[in-house]
XYZ file of C-alpha atoms in Angstrom:
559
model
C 57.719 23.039 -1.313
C 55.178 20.675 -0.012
C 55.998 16.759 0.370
C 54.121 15.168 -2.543
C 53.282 12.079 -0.974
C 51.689 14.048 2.134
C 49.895 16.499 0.149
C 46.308 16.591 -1.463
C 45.448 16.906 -5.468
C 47.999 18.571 -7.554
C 47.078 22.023 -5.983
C 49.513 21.642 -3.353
C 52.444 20.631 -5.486
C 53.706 21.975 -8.553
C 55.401 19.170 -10.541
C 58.725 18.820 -11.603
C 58.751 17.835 -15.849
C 59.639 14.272 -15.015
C 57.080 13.791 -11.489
C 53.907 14.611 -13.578
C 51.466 12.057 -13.344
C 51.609 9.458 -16.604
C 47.811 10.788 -16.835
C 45.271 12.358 -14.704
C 43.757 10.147 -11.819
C 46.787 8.497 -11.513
C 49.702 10.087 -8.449
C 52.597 11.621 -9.443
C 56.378 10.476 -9.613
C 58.891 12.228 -7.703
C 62.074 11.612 -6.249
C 61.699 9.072 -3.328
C 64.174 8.806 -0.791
C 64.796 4.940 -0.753
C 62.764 4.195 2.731
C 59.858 5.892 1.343
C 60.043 3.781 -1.488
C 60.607 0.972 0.611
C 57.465 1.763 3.107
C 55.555 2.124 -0.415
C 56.641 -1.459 -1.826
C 55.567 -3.046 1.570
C 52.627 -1.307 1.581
C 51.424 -2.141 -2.081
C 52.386 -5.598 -1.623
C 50.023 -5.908 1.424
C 47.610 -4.488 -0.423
C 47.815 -7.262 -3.511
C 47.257 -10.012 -1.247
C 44.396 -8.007 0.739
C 42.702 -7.074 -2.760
C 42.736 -11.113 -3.763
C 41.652 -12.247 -0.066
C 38.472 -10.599 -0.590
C 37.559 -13.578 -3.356
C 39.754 -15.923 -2.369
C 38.863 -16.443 1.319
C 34.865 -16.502 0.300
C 35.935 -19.480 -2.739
C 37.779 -20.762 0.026
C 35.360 -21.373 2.240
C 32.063 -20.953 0.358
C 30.740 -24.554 1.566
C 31.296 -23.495 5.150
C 29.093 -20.301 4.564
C 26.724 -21.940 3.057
C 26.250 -24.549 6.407
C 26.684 -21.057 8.765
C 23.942 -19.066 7.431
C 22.215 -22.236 6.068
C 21.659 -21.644 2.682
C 20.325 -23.565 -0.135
C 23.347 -23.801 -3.187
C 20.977 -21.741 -4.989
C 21.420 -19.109 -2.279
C 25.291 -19.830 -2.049
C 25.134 -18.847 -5.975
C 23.617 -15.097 -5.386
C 26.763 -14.753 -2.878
C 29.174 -15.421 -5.643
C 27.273 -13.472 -7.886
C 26.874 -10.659 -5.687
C 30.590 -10.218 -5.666
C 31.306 -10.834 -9.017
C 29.056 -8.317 -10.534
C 30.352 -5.416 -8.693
C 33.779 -6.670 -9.367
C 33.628 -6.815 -12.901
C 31.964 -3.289 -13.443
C 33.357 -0.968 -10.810
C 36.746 -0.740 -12.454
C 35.360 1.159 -15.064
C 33.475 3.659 -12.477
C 36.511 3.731 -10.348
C 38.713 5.108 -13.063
C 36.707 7.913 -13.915
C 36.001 8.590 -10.642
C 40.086 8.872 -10.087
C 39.971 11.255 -12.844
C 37.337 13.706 -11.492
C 37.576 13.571 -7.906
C 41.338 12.592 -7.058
C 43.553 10.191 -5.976
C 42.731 11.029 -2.087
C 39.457 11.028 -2.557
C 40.091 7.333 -4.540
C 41.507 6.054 -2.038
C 39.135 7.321 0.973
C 36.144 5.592 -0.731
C 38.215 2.190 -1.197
C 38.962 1.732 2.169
C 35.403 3.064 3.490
C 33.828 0.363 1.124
C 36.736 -2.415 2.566
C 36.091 -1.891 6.000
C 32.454 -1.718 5.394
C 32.598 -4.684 3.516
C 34.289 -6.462 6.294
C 32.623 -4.971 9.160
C 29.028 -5.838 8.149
C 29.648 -9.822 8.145
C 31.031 -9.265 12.014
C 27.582 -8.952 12.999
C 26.941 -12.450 11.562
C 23.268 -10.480 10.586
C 22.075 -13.242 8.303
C 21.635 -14.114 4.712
C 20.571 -10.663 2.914
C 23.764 -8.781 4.959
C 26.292 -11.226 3.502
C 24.970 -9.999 0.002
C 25.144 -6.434 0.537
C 28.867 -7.379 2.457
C 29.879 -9.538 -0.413
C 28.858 -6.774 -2.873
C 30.938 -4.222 -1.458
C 33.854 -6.681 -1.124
C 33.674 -6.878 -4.851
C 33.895 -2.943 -4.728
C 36.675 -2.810 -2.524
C 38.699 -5.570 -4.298
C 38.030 -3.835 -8.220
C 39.890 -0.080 -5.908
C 42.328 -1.924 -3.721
C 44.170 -3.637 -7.126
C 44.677 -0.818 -8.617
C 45.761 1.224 -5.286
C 48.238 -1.700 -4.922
C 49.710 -0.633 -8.304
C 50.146 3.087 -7.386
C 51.880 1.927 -4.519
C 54.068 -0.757 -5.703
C 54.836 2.084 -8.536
C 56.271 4.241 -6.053
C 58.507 1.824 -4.686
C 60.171 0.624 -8.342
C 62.603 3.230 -10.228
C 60.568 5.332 -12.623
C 61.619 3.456 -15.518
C 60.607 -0.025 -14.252
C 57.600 0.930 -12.554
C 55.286 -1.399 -15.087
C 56.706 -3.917 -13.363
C 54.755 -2.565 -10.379
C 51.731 -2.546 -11.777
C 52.224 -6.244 -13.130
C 53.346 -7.484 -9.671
C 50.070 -6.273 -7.781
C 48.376 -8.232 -10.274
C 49.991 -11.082 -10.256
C 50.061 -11.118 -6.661
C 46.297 -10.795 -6.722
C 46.219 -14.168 -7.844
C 48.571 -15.776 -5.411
C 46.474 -14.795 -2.676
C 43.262 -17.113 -4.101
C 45.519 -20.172 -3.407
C 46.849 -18.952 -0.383
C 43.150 -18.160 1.340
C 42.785 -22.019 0.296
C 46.018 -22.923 2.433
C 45.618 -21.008 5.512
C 41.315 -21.127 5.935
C 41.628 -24.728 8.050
C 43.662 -22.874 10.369
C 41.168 -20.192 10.760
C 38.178 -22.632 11.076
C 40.403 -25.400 13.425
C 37.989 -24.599 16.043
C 34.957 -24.913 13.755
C 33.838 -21.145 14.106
C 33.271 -19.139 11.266
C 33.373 -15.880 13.169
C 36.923 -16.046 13.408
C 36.899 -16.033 9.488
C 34.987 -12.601 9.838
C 37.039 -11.003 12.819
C 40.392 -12.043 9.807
C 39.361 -9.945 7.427
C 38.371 -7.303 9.373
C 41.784 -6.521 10.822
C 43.495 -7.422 7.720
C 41.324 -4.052 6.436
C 42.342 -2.122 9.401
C 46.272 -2.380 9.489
C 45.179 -1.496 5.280
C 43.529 1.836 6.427
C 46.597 2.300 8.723
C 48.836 1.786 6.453
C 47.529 4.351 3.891
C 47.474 7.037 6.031
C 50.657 6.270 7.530
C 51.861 6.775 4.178
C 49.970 8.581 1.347
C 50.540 8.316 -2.507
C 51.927 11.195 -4.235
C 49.032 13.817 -5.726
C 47.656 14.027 -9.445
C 46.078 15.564 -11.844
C 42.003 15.788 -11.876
C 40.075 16.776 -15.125
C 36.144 17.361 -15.785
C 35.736 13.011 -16.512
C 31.811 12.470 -15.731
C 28.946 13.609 -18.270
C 25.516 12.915 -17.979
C 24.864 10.485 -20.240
C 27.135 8.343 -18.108
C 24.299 7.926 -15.337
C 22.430 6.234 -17.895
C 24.780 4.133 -20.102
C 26.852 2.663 -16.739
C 23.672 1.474 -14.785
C 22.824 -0.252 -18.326
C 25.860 -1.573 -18.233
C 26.360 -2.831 -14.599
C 22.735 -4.530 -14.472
C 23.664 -5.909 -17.747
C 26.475 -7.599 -16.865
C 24.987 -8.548 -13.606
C 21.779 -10.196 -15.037
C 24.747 -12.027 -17.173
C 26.698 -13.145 -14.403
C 24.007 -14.490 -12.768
C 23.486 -16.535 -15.653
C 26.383 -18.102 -15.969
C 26.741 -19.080 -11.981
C 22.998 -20.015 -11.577
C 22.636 -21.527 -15.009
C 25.077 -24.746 -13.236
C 23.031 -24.954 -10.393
C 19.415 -24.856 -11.350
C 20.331 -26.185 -15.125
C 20.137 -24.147 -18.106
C 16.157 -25.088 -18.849
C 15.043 -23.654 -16.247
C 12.886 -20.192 -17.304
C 13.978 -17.408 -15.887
C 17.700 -17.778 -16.787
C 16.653 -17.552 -20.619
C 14.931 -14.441 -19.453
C 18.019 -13.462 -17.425
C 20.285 -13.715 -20.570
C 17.825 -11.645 -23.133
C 17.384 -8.777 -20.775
C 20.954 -9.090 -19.927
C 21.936 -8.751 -23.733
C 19.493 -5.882 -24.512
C 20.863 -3.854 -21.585
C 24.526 -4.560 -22.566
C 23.367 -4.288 -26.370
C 21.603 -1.021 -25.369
C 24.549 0.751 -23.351
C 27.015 -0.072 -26.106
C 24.841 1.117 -28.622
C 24.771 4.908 -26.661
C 28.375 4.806 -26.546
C 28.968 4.406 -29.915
C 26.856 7.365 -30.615
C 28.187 9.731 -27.892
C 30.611 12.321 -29.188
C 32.427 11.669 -25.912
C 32.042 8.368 -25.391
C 32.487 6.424 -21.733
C 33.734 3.237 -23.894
C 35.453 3.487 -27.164
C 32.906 1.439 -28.660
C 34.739 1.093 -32.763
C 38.280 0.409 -30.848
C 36.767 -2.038 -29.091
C 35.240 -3.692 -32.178
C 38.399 -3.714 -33.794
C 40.047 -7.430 -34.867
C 43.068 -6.778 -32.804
C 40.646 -5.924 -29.688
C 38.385 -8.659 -29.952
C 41.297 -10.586 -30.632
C 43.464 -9.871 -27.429
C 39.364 -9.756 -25.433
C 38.845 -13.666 -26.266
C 42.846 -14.667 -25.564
C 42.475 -13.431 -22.302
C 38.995 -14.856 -22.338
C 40.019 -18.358 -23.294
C 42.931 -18.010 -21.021
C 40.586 -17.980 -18.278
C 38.363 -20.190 -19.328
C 41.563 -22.956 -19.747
C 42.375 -21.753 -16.041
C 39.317 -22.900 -14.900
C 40.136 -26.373 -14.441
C 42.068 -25.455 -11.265
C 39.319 -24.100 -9.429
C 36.813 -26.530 -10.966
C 38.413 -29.630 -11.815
C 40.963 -31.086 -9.688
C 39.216 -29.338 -6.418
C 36.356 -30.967 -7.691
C 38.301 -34.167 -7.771
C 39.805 -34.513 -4.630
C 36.325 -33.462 -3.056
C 34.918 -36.558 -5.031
C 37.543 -38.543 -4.000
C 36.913 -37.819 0.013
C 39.371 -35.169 1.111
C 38.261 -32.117 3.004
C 40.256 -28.500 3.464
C 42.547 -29.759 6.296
C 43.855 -32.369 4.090
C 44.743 -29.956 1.228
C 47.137 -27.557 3.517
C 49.942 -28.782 1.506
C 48.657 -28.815 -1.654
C 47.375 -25.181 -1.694
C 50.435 -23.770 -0.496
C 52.068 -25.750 -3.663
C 49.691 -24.036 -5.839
C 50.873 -20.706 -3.980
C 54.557 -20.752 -4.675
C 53.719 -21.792 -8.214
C 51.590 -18.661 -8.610
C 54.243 -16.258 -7.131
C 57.177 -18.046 -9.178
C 54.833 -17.185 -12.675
C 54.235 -13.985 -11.629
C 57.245 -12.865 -10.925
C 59.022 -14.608 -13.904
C 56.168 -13.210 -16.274
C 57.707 -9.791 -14.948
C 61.312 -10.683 -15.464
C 60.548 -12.380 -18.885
C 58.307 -9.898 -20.747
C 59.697 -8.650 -23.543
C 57.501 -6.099 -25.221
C 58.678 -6.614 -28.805
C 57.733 -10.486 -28.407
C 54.742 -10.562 -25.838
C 53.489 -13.577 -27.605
C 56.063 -16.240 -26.360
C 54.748 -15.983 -22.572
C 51.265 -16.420 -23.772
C 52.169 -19.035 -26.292
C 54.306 -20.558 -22.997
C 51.272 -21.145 -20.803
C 49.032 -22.406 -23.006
C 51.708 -25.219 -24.157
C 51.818 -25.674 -20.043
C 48.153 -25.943 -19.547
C 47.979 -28.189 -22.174
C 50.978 -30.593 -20.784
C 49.225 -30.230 -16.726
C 45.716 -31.265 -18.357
C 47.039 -34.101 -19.898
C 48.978 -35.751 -17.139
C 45.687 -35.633 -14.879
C 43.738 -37.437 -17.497
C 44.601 -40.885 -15.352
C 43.254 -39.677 -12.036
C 41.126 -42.494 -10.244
C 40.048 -42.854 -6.501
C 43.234 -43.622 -5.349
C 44.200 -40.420 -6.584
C 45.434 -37.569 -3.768
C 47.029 -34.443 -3.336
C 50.866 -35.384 -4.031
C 49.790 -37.103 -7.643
C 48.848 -33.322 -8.459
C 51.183 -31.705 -7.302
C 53.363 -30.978 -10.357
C 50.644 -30.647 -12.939
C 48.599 -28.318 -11.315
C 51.519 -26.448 -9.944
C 52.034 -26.312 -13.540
C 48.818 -25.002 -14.501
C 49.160 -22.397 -11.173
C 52.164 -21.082 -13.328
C 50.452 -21.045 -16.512
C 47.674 -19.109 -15.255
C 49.243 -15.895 -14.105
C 52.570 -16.246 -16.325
C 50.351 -15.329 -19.550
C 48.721 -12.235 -17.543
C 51.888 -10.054 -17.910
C 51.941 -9.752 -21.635
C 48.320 -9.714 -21.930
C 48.130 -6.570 -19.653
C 51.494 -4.991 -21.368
C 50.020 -5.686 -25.102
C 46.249 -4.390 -23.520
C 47.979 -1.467 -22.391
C 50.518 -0.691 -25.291
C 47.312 -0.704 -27.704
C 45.355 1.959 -25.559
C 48.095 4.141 -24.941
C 49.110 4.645 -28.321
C 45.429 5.799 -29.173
C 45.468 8.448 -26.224
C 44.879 7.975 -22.208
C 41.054 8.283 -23.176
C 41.121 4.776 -24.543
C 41.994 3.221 -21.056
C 38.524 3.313 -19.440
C 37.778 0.691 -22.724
C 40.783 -1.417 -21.913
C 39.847 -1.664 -18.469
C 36.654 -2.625 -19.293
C 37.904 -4.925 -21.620
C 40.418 -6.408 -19.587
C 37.996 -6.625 -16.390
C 35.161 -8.183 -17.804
C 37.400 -11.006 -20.323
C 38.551 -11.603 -17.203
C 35.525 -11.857 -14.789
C 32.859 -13.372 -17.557
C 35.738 -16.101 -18.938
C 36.076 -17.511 -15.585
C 32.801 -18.013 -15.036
C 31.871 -19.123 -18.241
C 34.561 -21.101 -17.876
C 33.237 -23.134 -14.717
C 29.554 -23.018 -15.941
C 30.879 -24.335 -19.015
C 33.328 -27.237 -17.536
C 30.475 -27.710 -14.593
C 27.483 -28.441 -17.551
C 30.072 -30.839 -19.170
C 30.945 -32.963 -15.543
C 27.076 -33.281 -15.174
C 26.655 -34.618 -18.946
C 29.495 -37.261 -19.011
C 28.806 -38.011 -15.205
C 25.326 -39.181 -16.196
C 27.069 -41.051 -19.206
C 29.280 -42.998 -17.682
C 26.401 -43.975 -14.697
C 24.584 -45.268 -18.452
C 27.354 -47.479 -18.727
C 28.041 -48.787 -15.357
C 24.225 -49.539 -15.238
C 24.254 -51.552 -18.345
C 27.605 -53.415 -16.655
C 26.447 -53.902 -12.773
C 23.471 -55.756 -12.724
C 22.548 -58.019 -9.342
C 22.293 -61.329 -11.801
C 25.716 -60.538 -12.932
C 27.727 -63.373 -10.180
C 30.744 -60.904 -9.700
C 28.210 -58.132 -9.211
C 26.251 -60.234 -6.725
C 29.110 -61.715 -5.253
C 31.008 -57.993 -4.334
C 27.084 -57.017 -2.754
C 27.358 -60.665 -0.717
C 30.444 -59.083 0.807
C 29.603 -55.952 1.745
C 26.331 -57.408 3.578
C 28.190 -59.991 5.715
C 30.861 -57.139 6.718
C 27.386 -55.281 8.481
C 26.411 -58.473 10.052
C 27.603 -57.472 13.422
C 25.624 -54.406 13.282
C 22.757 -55.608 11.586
C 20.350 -58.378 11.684
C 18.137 -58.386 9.228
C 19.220 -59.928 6.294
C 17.189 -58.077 3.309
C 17.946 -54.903 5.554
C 21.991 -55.806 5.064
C 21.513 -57.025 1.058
C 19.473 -53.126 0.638
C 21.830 -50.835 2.271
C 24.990 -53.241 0.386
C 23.163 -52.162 -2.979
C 22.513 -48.594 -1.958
C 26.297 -48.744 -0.911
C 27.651 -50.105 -4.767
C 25.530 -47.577 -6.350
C 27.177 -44.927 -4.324
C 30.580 -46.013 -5.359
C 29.477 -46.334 -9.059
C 28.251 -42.763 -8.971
C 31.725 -41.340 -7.422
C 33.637 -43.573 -9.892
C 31.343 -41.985 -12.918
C 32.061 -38.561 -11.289
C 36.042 -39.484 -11.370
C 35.767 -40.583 -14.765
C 33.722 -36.924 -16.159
C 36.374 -35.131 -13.863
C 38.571 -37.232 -16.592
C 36.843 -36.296 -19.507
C 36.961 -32.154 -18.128
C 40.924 -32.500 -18.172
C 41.215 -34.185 -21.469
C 38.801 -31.490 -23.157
C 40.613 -28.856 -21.082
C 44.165 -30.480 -22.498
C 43.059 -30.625 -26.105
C 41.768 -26.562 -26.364
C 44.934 -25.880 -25.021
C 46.838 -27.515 -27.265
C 44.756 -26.831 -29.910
C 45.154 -22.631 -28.837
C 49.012 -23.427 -28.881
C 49.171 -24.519 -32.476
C 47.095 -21.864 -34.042
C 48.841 -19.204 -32.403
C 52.523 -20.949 -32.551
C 51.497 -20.431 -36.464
C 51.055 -17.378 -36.725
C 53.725 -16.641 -34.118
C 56.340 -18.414 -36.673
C 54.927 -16.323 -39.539
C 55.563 -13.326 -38.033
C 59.295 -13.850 -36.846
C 60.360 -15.117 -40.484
C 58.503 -11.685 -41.736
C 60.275 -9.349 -39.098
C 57.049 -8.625 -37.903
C 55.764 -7.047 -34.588
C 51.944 -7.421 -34.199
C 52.601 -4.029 -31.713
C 55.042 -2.059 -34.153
C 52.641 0.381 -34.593
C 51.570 0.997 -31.247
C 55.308 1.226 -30.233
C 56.001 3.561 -32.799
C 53.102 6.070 -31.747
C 53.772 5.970 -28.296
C 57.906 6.809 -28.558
C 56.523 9.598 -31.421
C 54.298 10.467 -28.324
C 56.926 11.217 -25.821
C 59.103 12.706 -28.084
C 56.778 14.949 -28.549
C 56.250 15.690 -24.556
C 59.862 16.143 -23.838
C-alpha cells in the first residue's frame, strides 16, 4: 500500500474507516509513526509564524518602506490595502479550490504565490512591484494558515487534532509582535534589502520543508460552478473598494469624494454578490445561515473583538511614537507582547471547553477592559516598561478569545453539513480582516478629533501675555543664545518650539481619551454578555446544545 503522506489525491490510497479525510479538500488521517508526526508539528509550526510574518514584518516596518521607495502616506495606504484585500477574500477561493483540485495541488499554488510574493520585492523594482508583491503576500498568507493547520493536525493524536488547527492560529498572531521585536536587527545597518533577502529564505526552507515532507491525500469533489466566476469577483472588488475605505478614509479624511464613491460601489457589489447567492440553488455562501441571529451574532463578537484589539496596534504604538521612541528602543517591549501572545494562545487551547465557550470570550474582554484602563494616565514621561503589563495584558486578551470563537464558528457549520464552511470562513475571515481595520480607522478618526480638542484648549490657556507663558518662552530663547544671535530670531523659533510641545502633549492626551473609550466598550461588552452568560448557567442552558447534538447524531450515523 502506498505511504499516504508521499502519495497524490486519494487515488493512490484507499483509506482505512478512521484515516478518511473529516471532508473533502482537507488530507487524510492515518497512523503516523511518532517522527513523522514530529517532522509534521515542526513543520506546521514554521509555517504559523511564516503565514503571520507576511503582515507582520510589512506593519513592522511600514514607515521604513515608505522612506525606501519614497512614498507619500497616501501611497503607503494602497500597500496595506493591497494586502489586506487579497487576504480577506482568498480564503474563501482557496477552500473551494482544495475541494476541486486537491490538497497537492493546494499546496503547490501556496508556495508558488509565497515565493513569488517574496521574490518580486528582491528586485527592489519600485512602487507598483511592491503592490503586486504585497498582493500576493496576502494570497500566500490566507493558504499558508490553513496549510499550517493540516500540518500541525498531523502531528496531534486524532482526537486532539482541533487543537492543531487552533495553535496555527494562534501562532499567526504571535508572529505580528515578534516581526516588531526582531525588524531593528534586520535594519541595524540601515538597509532595507536585507528585510527582502529575510523573507525570501524564510519562503525557501517553507518550500523545502513541504516537499521534504508531504501531507497525507484527500478527497476532491466537483466544488466550482459557473456562477461562481461572477458572484466571487463581485465579491473580492467589493470588499476591496471597502477596505480601501476604511485605510484611506484616515489618511485623506472621510470628506474627501471619492471615498463616498468608494463605499457605494463597494456596497452595491457586496449587496449584489450576496443577493446571487441567496438565489443560487447551490449557493457559494449560505446566504439565510449567514443572516441568522446566532451568525450575525458570533460575526460582530469577533468583529468587536477586533475592533477592542485595535488599541495595541494603534494606540500605545502610537503613543510611544508621540512620545519620541523609535523601533530599536521597543526590542524589549515587543518581545513582551510576544510571550503574552503565545501564553493566550496556548492557554485558550488548554482552557476551551466546548460546552462553555463563552467564559474565554467573556475572559478577554474583562482583560481588555482592565489593560485600557490602567493606560488612561500615560503622559510624556511615559515609556516602554509603564506598559508592559497592560498591554501584555491586552496581547493575551487578543488571541485568548480566538479559540472559542473559531470552536463555536466551527461547531455551528458543521452541524449544518461541511457545505456551510465556505460561509464560516468567509465569515470568520472578513469579521476578522474588516473589524481591524475599522477598528484603527475608527480609533485613528477619534485621535485626530480630540487631538484638535485639546490644542482648543491649550490655545485658550497659553497665550504670550500670560507671564508664566512668556516667562517658559524667555527660557527657551536664552538656552539658543550661544547658537543664535538674533534676538526676535531666538523669541520665534522658542514659540514655534512651545507650540510643538503643546501639540505632542494634545496628541498624549487623545491617545488618553482612545484608551478610556477603548476601556469603557470593553467593559461595557463584558456586562451585557456576563448577563446573559449568568442566565444561561441558572437555566442549564448551552447556546451550542443543538449543534452538539446534530453533530454526535452525525457521527453516529457514519460509524
Amino acid at each position: 500500500m502506498a505511504d499516504p503522506a508521499a502519495s497524490g489525491e486519494s487515488g493512490a490510497y484507499v483509506f482505512k474507516p478512521h484515516e478518511r479525510p473529516f471532508m473533502p479538500g482537507s488530507p487524510a488521517s492515518p497512523d503516523h509513526p511518532a517522527p513523522r508526526k514530529f517532522g509534521y508539528l515542526l513543520i506546521g509550526l514554521y509555517l504559523a509564524i511564516i503565514a503571520g510574518f507576511q503582515n507582520g514584518l510589512l506593519i513592522a516596518n511600514l514607515t521604513v518602506l515608505q522612506g525606501h521607495l519614497d512614498l507619500t502616506p497616501v501611497d503607503t495606504g494602497w500597500v496595506t490595502v493591497a494586502y489586506n484585500m487579497t487576504n480577506a477574500c482568498m480564503s474563501i477561493l482557496l477552500y473551494k479550490s482544495r475541494q476541486q483540485f486537491g490538497i497537492q495541488r493546494f499546496v503547490r499554488v501556496i508556495m508558488i504565490a509565497l515565493l513569488l510574493a517574496n521574490f518580486l520585492q528582491l528586485f527592489d523594482a519600485g512602487y507598483r512591484m511592491e503592490l503586486v508583491a504585497r498582493g500576493v503576500s496576502g494570497i500566500a498568507a490566507s493558504g499558508l494558515t490553513t496549510l499550517a493547520a493540516f500540518y500541525l493536525m498531523q502531528g496531534f493524536p486524532q482526537e486532539k487534532r482541533i487543537a492543531g488547527f487552533l495553535l496555527a492560529i494562534g501562532l499567526a498572531q504571535v508572529a505580528v509582535p515578534l516581526a516588531r521585536a526582531i525588524s531593528p536587527l534586520l535594519l541595524a545597518d540601515g538597509d532595507v534589502y536585507n528585510l527582502f533577502v529575510f523573507q525570501f529564505a524564510l519562503s525557501l526552507v517553507a518550500v523545502g520543508l513541504v516537499n521534504i515532507l508531504h501531507l497525507p491525500p484527500g478527497e476532491t469533489i466537483r466544488s466550482f460552478e459557473k456562477l461562481d466566476l461572477l458572484t466571487f469577483p463581485m465579491l473580492a472588488v467589493g470588499v476591496g473598494l471597502l477596505c480601501a475605505f476604511l485605510v484611506q478614509g484616515r489618511i485623506v479624511w472621510w470628506t474627501t469624494p471619492w471615498l463616498g464613491a468608494a463605499l457605494a460601489v463597494s456596497v452595491l457589489l457586496i449587496g449584489t454578490a450576496f443577493l446571487i447567492e441567496h438565489n443560487r440553488a447551490n449557493p457559494m455562501l449560505q446566504t439565510r445561515w449567514m443572516g441568522s441571529r446566532d451568525l450575525v451574532k458570533f460575526a460582530l463578537t469577533g468583529a468587536l473583538v477586533r475592533v477592542l484589539t485595535s488599541e495595541q496596534n494603534f494606540g500605545s504604538t502610537g503613543l510611544l511614537s508621540t512620545i519620541g521612541l523609535v523601533s530599536d528602543q521597543l526590542v524589549r517591549y515587543y518581545a513582551v507582547l510576544s510571550a503574552a501572545t503565545l501564553a493566550g494562545a496556548l492557554l485558550a487551547i488548554l482552557t476551551l471547553n466546548p460546552a462553555d465557550l463563552r467564559r474565554q470570550t467573556l475572559v478577554s474582554l474583562a482583560v481588555i477592559a482592565f489593560g485600557a484602563f490602567l493606560d488612561t494616565h500615560s503622559g510624556l514621561r511615559t515609556g516602554p516598561v509603564n506598559l508592559y503589563f497592560s498591554q501584555a495584558a491586552i496581547a493575551f486578551a487578543a488571541v485568548y478569545f480566538m479559540g472559542p470563537m473559531l470552536m463555536e464558528g466551527l461547531l455551528r457549520a458543521l452541524s449544518k453539513g461541511p457545505s456551510y464552511l465556505v460561509s464560516f470562513v468567509g465569515v470568520f475571515s472578513l469579521s476578522q480582516t474588516l473589524g481591524g481595520l475599522a477598528g484603527v480607522a475608527a480609533l485613528s478618526a477619534f485621535h485626530t478629533l480630540r487631538t484638535k480638542a485639546h490644542l482648543i484648549t491649550f490655545a485658550n490657556s497659553i497665550s504670550p501675555a500670560d507671564p508664566d507663558v512668556a516667562q517658559g518662552i524667555g527660557r527657551i530663547a536664552a538656552a539658543q543664545a550661544g547658537t543664535m544671535t538674533d534676538p526676535a530670531l531666538r523669541s520665534a523659533v522658542a514659540g514655534a518650539q512651545v507650540v510643538r510641545e503643546a501639540i505632542r502633549e494634545a496628541a498624549i492626551l487623545a491617545y488618553n481619551d482612545v484608551f478610556f473609550v477603548i476601556g469603557s466598550l470593553a467593559a461595557l461588552a463584558f456586562v451585557l454578555m456576563f448577563a446573559r452568560w449568568i442566565h444561561d448557567r441558572r437555566r442549564g442552558h448551552n447556546p451550542l446544545a443543538a449543534e452538539l447534538a446534530a453533530l454526535q447524531k452525525m457521527r453516529a450515523g457514519n460509524q
